[in-house]
């Protein structure tokens, strides 16, 4: 059946320094109660990187001076035709100071101590690719938020 696949495009930005990664505890809405990168829906009229820079500043106060696209994640929820397309970025060069927002409580984590038990279940599968600097594409099928039915991850050469 040719079902209109409603696609929603999101950004997801991780701020890195040599040994740490900045995560935000989502205080409300989608993904509430989970540590994640900073991001949100790409708005009409903005490019994906522009949306990524905007959401990062809105959610934690930092202004990214450069963004590196490190991967692409696609999510489906069983019983929901919507495809979530999440463009993952890293930044190592930024200015401003980290502030708590209504959406997010930011916290630096040592790369050896990432709180996967309080993150989306898919993160444990693809974080190693990101931390190795590999460009990855992953697809995950969820049943609710607490069960991954199927997934695949591939390492891609740069686009
Ligand atoms: C289903 C899903 C969605 C997101 C998301 C939405 C907006 C930004 O990210 C995720 O992020 C992570 N790490 N796992 C995720 C799973």
PDB file of C-alpha atoms in Angstrom, residues 24-117:
ATOM      1  CA  UNK A  24      20.723  17.303  28.874  1.00  0.00           C
ATOM      2  CA  UNK A  25      18.058  15.810  31.107  1.00  0.00           C
ATOM      3  CA  UNK A  26      14.795  16.413  29.228  1.00  0.00           C
ATOM      4  CA  UNK A  27      12.453  18.044  31.743  1.00  0.00           C
ATOM      5  CA  UNK A  28       9.193  17.736  29.767  1.00  0.00           C
ATOM      6  CA  UNK A  29       7.622  16.621  26.523  1.00  0.00           C
ATOM      7  CA  UNK A  30       9.014  14.019  24.146  1.00  0.00           C
ATOM      8  CA  UNK A  31      11.798  11.985  25.776  1.00  0.00           C
ATOM      9  CA  UNK A  32      11.093  13.441  29.230  1.00  0.00           C
ATOM     10  CA  UNK A  33      13.242  11.864  31.941  1.00  0.00           C
ATOM     11  CA  UNK A  34      16.030  10.823  29.569  1.00  0.00           C
ATOM     12  CA  UNK A  35      19.528  12.233  29.119  1.00  0.00           C
ATOM     13  CA  UNK A  36      20.100  13.137  25.466  1.00  0.00           C
ATOM     14  CA  UNK A  37      21.848  15.536  23.162  1.00  0.00           C
ATOM     15  CA  UNK A  38      20.247  18.871  22.401  1.00  0.00           C
ATOM     16  CA  UNK A  39      17.893  19.222  19.484  1.00  0.00           C
ATOM     17  CA  UNK A  40      14.409  19.380  18.156  1.00  0.00           C
ATOM     18  CA  UNK A  41      12.286  19.771  15.098  1.00  0.00           C
ATOM     19  CA  UNK A  42      13.700  21.521  12.060  1.00  0.00           C
ATOM     20  CA  UNK A  43      11.400  24.437  11.260  1.00  0.00           C
ATOM     21  CA  UNK A  44      10.210  25.479   7.788  1.00  0.00           C
ATOM     22  CA  UNK A  45      12.668  27.824   6.120  1.00  0.00           C
ATOM     23  CA  UNK A  46      15.740  26.731   8.085  1.00  0.00           C
ATOM     24  CA  UNK A  47      18.396  24.256   7.041  1.00  0.00           C
ATOM     25  CA  UNK A  48      19.110  21.261   9.252  1.00  0.00           C
ATOM     26  CA  UNK A  49      22.424  22.716  10.543  1.00  0.00           C
ATOM     27  CA  UNK A  50      20.673  26.063  11.226  1.00  0.00           C
ATOM     28  CA  UNK A  51      18.020  24.225  13.224  1.00  0.00           C
ATOM     29  CA  UNK A  52      20.728  22.343  15.109  1.00  0.00           C
ATOM     30  CA  UNK A  53      22.537  25.557  16.093  1.00  0.00           C
ATOM     31  CA  UNK A  54      19.225  27.204  17.089  1.00  0.00           C
ATOM     32  CA  UNK A  55      18.059  24.311  19.269  1.00  0.00           C
ATOM     33  CA  UNK A  56      21.451  23.987  20.973  1.00  0.00           C
ATOM     34  CA  UNK A  57      21.406  27.637  21.982  1.00  0.00           C
ATOM     35  CA  UNK A  58      17.733  27.517  23.063  1.00  0.00           C
ATOM     36  CA  UNK A  59      18.226  24.386  25.155  1.00  0.00           C
ATOM     37  CA  UNK A  60      21.596  24.953  26.834  1.00  0.00           C
ATOM     38  CA  UNK A  61      22.852  28.437  25.985  1.00  0.00           C
ATOM     39  CA  UNK A  62      25.897  27.370  23.948  1.00  0.00           C
ATOM     40  CA  UNK A  63      26.511  28.734  20.459  1.00  0.00           C
ATOM     41  CA  UNK A  64      28.173  26.180  18.179  1.00  0.00           C
ATOM     42  CA  UNK A  65      30.872  27.725  15.954  1.00  0.00           C
ATOM     43  CA  UNK A  66      31.184  24.558  13.903  1.00  0.00           C
ATOM     44  CA  UNK A  67      29.078  21.420  13.581  1.00  0.00           C
ATOM     45  CA  UNK A  68      30.163  18.042  12.274  1.00  0.00           C
ATOM     46  CA  UNK A  69      27.450  15.753  10.921  1.00  0.00           C
ATOM     47  CA  UNK A  70      28.327  12.415  12.514  1.00  0.00           C
ATOM     48  CA  UNK A  71      25.344  10.286  11.640  1.00  0.00           C
ATOM     49  CA  UNK A  72      21.753   9.760  10.653  1.00  0.00           C
ATOM     50  CA  UNK A  73      19.177   7.898  12.753  1.00  0.00           C
ATOM     51  CA  UNK A  74      15.736   6.828  11.604  1.00  0.00           C
ATOM     52  CA  UNK A  75      13.079   5.789  14.080  1.00  0.00           C
ATOM     53  CA  UNK A  76       9.694   4.153  13.662  1.00  0.00           C
ATOM     54  CA  UNK A  77       7.205   3.235  16.354  1.00  0.00           C
ATOM     55  CA  UNK A  78       5.129   0.094  15.746  1.00  0.00           C
ATOM     56  CA  UNK A  79       1.606   1.153  14.755  1.00  0.00           C
ATOM     57  CA  UNK A  80       2.656   4.693  13.818  1.00  0.00           C
ATOM     58  CA  UNK A  81       3.390   5.539  10.162  1.00  0.00           C
ATOM     59  CA  UNK A  82       5.564   8.527  11.107  1.00  0.00           C
ATOM     60  CA  UNK A  83       9.256   8.224  10.339  1.00  0.00           C
ATOM     61  CA  UNK A  84      11.524  10.283  12.616  1.00  0.00           C
ATOM     62  CA  UNK A  85      14.698  11.321  10.789  1.00  0.00           C
ATOM     63  CA  UNK A  86      17.304  12.497  13.304  1.00  0.00           C
ATOM     64  CA  UNK A  87      20.472  14.211  12.051  1.00  0.00           C
ATOM     65  CA  UNK A  88      23.227  13.783  14.647  1.00  0.00           C
ATOM     66  CA  UNK A  89      25.954  16.430  15.041  1.00  0.00           C
ATOM     67  CA  UNK A  90      28.981  16.989  17.245  1.00  0.00           C
ATOM     68  CA  UNK A  91      30.576  20.299  18.087  1.00  0.00           C
ATOM     69  CA  UNK A  92      33.980  20.864  19.671  1.00  0.00           C
ATOM     70  CA  UNK A  93      34.046  24.624  19.112  1.00  0.00           C
ATOM     71  CA  UNK A  94      31.428  26.712  20.829  1.00  0.00           C
ATOM     72  CA  UNK A  95      31.039  29.813  22.972  1.00  0.00           C
ATOM     73  CA  UNK A  96      28.715  31.011  25.711  1.00  0.00           C
ATOM     74  CA  UNK A  97      28.109  29.347  29.037  1.00  0.00           C
ATOM     75  CA  UNK A  98      25.940  26.354  29.788  1.00  0.00           C
ATOM     76  CA  UNK A  99      22.597  27.315  31.287  1.00  0.00           C
ATOM     77  CA  UNK A 100      19.613  25.273  32.413  1.00  0.00           C
ATOM     78  CA  UNK A 101      16.509  25.880  30.281  1.00  0.00           C
ATOM     79  CA  UNK A 102      12.857  25.027  30.772  1.00  0.00           C
ATOM     80  CA  UNK A 103      13.471  22.036  28.488  1.00  0.00           C
ATOM     81  CA  UNK A 104      16.841  20.764  29.608  1.00  0.00           C
ATOM     82  CA  UNK A 105      19.105  20.349  32.640  1.00  0.00           C
ATOM     83  CA  UNK A 106      22.631  20.149  31.166  1.00  0.00           C
ATOM     84  CA  UNK A 107      25.421  18.081  32.736  1.00  0.00           C
ATOM     85  CA  UNK A 108      28.926  17.077  31.586  1.00  0.00           C
ATOM     86  CA  UNK A 109      29.617  13.323  31.624  1.00  0.00           C
ATOM     87  CA  UNK A 110      32.969  11.591  31.325  1.00  0.00           C
ATOM     88  CA  UNK A 111      33.006   9.536  28.147  1.00  0.00           C
ATOM     89  CA  UNK A 112      33.691   6.464  30.295  1.00  0.00           C
ATOM     90  CA  UNK A 113      30.587   7.058  32.381  1.00  0.00           C
ATOM     91  CA  UNK A 114      27.697   7.730  29.994  1.00  0.00           C
ATOM     92  CA  UNK A 115      24.328   7.164  31.791  1.00  0.00           C
ATOM     93  CA  UNK A 116      22.886   4.745  29.219  1.00  0.00           C
ATOM     94  CA  UNK A 117      20.372   3.372  31.745  1.00  0.00           C
TER      95      UNK A 117
END
